Each structure stands twice: as C-alpha cells, then as structure tokens.
CSV table of C-alpha atoms in Angstrom, one decimal:
chain,number,residue,atom,x,y,z
A,1,MET,CA,0.0,0.0,0.0
A,2,GLU,CA,1.8,3.1,-1.2
A,3,THR,CA,-0.9,5.8,-0.5
A,4,PHE,CA,-2.6,7.1,2.6
A,5,ARG,CA,-6.1,8.6,2.8
A,6,MET,CA,-7.7,10.3,5.8
A,7,PHE,CA,-10.6,8.7,7.6
A,8,THR,CA,-10.0,5.2,6.3
A,9,GLY,CA,-9.5,2.0,8.1
A,10,LEU,CA,-5.7,2.5,7.9
A,11,HIS,CA,-6.0,5.9,9.5
A,12,ALA,CA,-8.2,4.5,12.3
A,13,THR,CA,-5.8,1.6,12.9
A,14,VAL,CA,-2.8,3.9,13.3
A,15,LEU,CA,-4.7,6.1,15.7
A,16,VAL,CA,-5.9,3.1,17.8
A,17,THR,CA,-2.3,1.7,17.8
A,18,ILE,CA,-0.8,5.0,19.1
A,19,LEU,CA,-3.6,5.2,21.7
A,20,GLY,CA,-3.0,1.6,22.8
A,21,ILE,CA,0.8,2.1,23.1
A,22,THR,CA,0.2,5.3,25.1
A,23,THR,CA,-2.4,3.6,27.4
A,24,LEU,CA,0.0,0.7,28.0
A,25,ALA,CA,2.8,3.1,28.9
A,26,VAL,CA,0.6,5.1,31.3
A,27,ALA,CA,-0.8,1.9,32.9
A,28,LEU,CA,2.8,0.6,33.5
A,29,ALA,CA,4.0,3.9,34.9
A,30,ARG,CA,1.1,4.3,37.3
A,31,ARG,CA,1.7,0.8,38.8
A,32,THR,CA,5.1,1.7,40.1
A,33,PRO,CA,6.4,4.6,42.3
A,34,GLN,CA,7.8,7.4,40.2
A,35,PRO,CA,11.5,8.1,40.6
A,36,ILE,CA,12.9,11.6,40.4
A,37,GLY,CA,14.8,10.9,37.2
A,38,PRO,CA,13.6,9.1,34.0
A,39,THR,CA,13.1,5.4,34.2
A,40,ALA,CA,15.1,3.1,32.0
A,41,ALA,CA,12.1,2.6,29.7
A,42,GLU,CA,11.6,6.3,29.3
A,43,ARG,CA,15.2,6.9,28.6
A,44,ALA,CA,15.3,4.1,26.1
A,45,VAL,CA,12.3,5.4,24.2
A,46,GLY,CA,13.6,9.0,24.2
A,47,ILE,CA,17.1,8.0,23.0
A,48,ALA,CA,15.7,5.6,20.4
A,49,TYR,CA,13.5,8.3,18.9
A,50,LEU,CA,16.3,10.8,18.9
A,51,ALA,CA,18.5,8.3,17.1
A,52,ALA,CA,15.8,7.7,14.5
A,53,TRP,CA,15.3,11.5,14.1
A,54,VAL,CA,19.0,12.2,13.5
A,55,THR,CA,19.4,9.2,11.2
A,56,THR,CA,16.4,10.2,9.1
A,57,TYR,CA,17.5,13.8,8.6
A,58,VAL,CA,21.1,12.8,7.8
A,59,PHE,CA,19.8,10.2,5.3
A,60,LEU,CA,17.5,12.9,3.7
A,61,LEU,CA,20.5,15.2,3.1
A,62,PHE,CA,21.7,13.0,0.2
A,63,PRO,CA,20.2,12.2,-3.2
A,64,PRO,CA,17.9,10.8,-4.4
A,65,LEU,CA,15.6,11.8,-1.5
A,66,HIS,CA,17.0,15.2,-0.9
A,67,ASP,CA,14.4,17.9,-1.7
A,68,ALA,CA,15.1,21.1,0.2
A,69,PRO,CA,11.5,22.2,0.7
A,70,LYS,CA,10.5,18.7,2.0
A,71,THR,CA,13.5,17.2,3.7
A,72,TYR,CA,14.7,19.9,6.1
A,73,PRO,CA,13.1,19.8,9.6
A,74,LEU,CA,11.3,23.1,9.3
A,75,GLN,CA,7.9,22.1,10.8
A,76,LEU,CA,7.1,22.7,14.4
A,77,CYS,CA,6.2,19.1,14.9
A,78,HIS,CA,9.7,18.0,14.0
A,79,TRP,CA,11.2,20.0,16.8
A,80,ASN,CA,8.4,19.2,19.2
A,81,ALA,CA,9.2,15.5,18.7
A,82,VAL,CA,12.8,16.2,19.7
A,83,ALA,CA,11.5,18.1,22.8
A,84,ALA,CA,9.3,15.1,23.7
A,85,ALA,CA,12.1,12.6,23.3
A,86,LEU,CA,14.4,14.8,25.3
A,87,LEU,CA,11.8,15.1,28.0
A,88,LEU,CA,11.4,11.3,28.2
A,89,ALA,CA,15.2,10.8,28.2
A,90,THR,CA,16.1,13.5,30.7
A,91,ARG,CA,12.9,14.8,32.5
A,92,TRP,CA,14.1,18.3,31.9
A,93,ASN,CA,11.1,20.3,33.4
A,94,ALA,CA,11.6,23.2,31.0
A,95,LEU,CA,10.3,21.0,28.1
A,96,ARG,CA,7.1,19.9,29.9
A,97,PRO,CA,5.0,23.0,28.9
A,98,ILE,CA,6.4,22.9,25.4
A,99,VAL,CA,5.4,19.3,24.9
A,100,TYR,CA,2.1,19.9,26.7
A,101,PHE,CA,0.9,22.9,24.7
A,102,TRP,CA,2.4,22.1,21.3
A,103,GLY,CA,1.5,18.4,21.7
A,104,PHE,CA,-2.2,18.9,22.5
A,105,ALA,CA,-2.8,22.1,20.4
A,106,LEU,CA,-0.8,21.2,17.3
A,107,SER,CA,0.0,17.6,16.9
A,108,THR,CA,-3.5,16.3,17.7
A,109,GLN,CA,-4.7,18.3,14.7
A,110,ALA,CA,-2.0,16.7,12.6
A,111,MET,CA,-3.1,13.2,13.7
A,112,ILE,CA,-6.8,13.9,13.0
A,113,THR,CA,-6.3,15.5,9.6
A,114,PRO,CA,-2.8,14.4,8.4
A,115,SER,CA,-1.1,16.0,5.4
A,116,LEU,CA,0.3,12.7,4.4
A,117,THR,CA,0.1,10.9,1.0
A,118,GLU,CA,2.6,8.1,1.5
A,119,GLY,CA,1.3,4.7,2.7
A,120,PRO,CA,2.9,2.1,5.0
A,121,ALA,CA,5.1,0.8,2.2
A,122,ILE,CA,7.1,4.0,2.3
A,123,TYR,CA,9.3,5.2,5.1
A,124,PRO,CA,7.8,8.8,5.5
A,125,PHE,CA,4.5,7.2,6.6
A,126,TRP,CA,6.3,5.6,9.6
A,127,PHE,CA,8.3,8.7,10.4
A,128,PHE,CA,5.2,10.9,10.3
A,129,TRP,CA,3.2,8.7,12.7
A,130,SER,CA,6.1,8.0,15.0
A,131,THR,CA,6.8,11.7,15.2
A,132,HIS,CA,3.2,12.7,16.0
A,133,GLY,CA,2.7,9.7,18.2
A,134,ILE,CA,5.6,10.4,20.4
A,135,ILE,CA,4.5,14.0,20.8
A,136,VAL,CA,0.9,13.3,21.7
A,137,GLY,CA,1.8,10.2,23.6
A,138,THR,CA,4.4,12.0,25.7
A,139,ALA,CA,1.9,14.8,26.4
A,140,LEU,CA,-0.7,12.3,27.6
A,141,TYR,CA,1.9,10.4,29.6
A,142,GLU,CA,3.0,13.5,31.4
A,143,VAL,CA,-0.6,14.5,32.3
A,144,ILE,CA,-1.9,11.1,33.2
A,145,ALA,CA,1.1,9.1,34.5
A,146,ARG,CA,3.2,11.9,35.9
A,147,GLY,CA,0.4,14.2,37.0
A,148,TYR,CA,1.8,17.3,35.2
A,149,ARG,CA,-0.4,20.4,35.3
A,150,PRO,CA,0.8,23.6,33.7
A,151,THR,CA,0.9,26.6,36.0
C-alpha cells in the first residue's frame, strides 16, 4: 500500500495503535512509584526516537531523497518531537510545557487531519506517525502518568 487517505481503516488503525501504546505506557507507569529521574524505559524510548530522528535527517540530506522544501526539519512538529524525546530521556522540566501545549494544540490536529500521502510501504509514513505519536503520547503520559499540570 503506497498511498494514505484520511478517515479510512488504515487511519483508524494507526490512531488506535498510538492510543494503545500510550495507554500501556501510562498503565505501567502508574503501577510503580515514580523516581525523580527518568526510568530506564523512558530513557530508552527517548534515545531511540532521537537516534531515528537524526538518522532520518542525515539520510535525507543526500540524493535521491534530498528535496530542500520537503526534507529539512522546518515544521514545528519535527522540533516538538525532539523536545518530547528529550523530556522522556532527561525529564528536563523546561520541556514539559512545550510538549504539553504544542502536543495537544498542534499535533492532535495533525493526527486527525494528516497531510500525508505516503502509505505504509514507504518510510515517510512511519516517520510521520512516530513523530506525531511520540508528541501526543508524551503529552498524555506527562498528564496522566506523571500528574503534570501547567501553571
């Protein structure tokens, strides 16, 4: 499947999968006392996403995939995903409001009405959904599992 269309079974499946993974992470986090620093799982997820992010953008710098308007990380979601991954890996409190507000206000909209044409047979599909999934998932995780409330 090389194309993606909004409001199809594939779209619903992706959203349910992201919600399921987030729900599992929240449930596991709420079952144990919360340490001051990041847990090993939080750190692993954050570092794994950062490695994927860097690898993707280095890979996109070279032909045949390099297309300046499309391959540079110029969208706010690209940088919010980095903030979410860093928040998971470090628990740096300065990132919490950024992930919270940008995650709920911007990335939920991108998940509901994605500007995506590539299907699951093509890498940009997976990068798009992992980027938006980590943002919204981390925002939900911070609120539900960690009890974050912006002040």
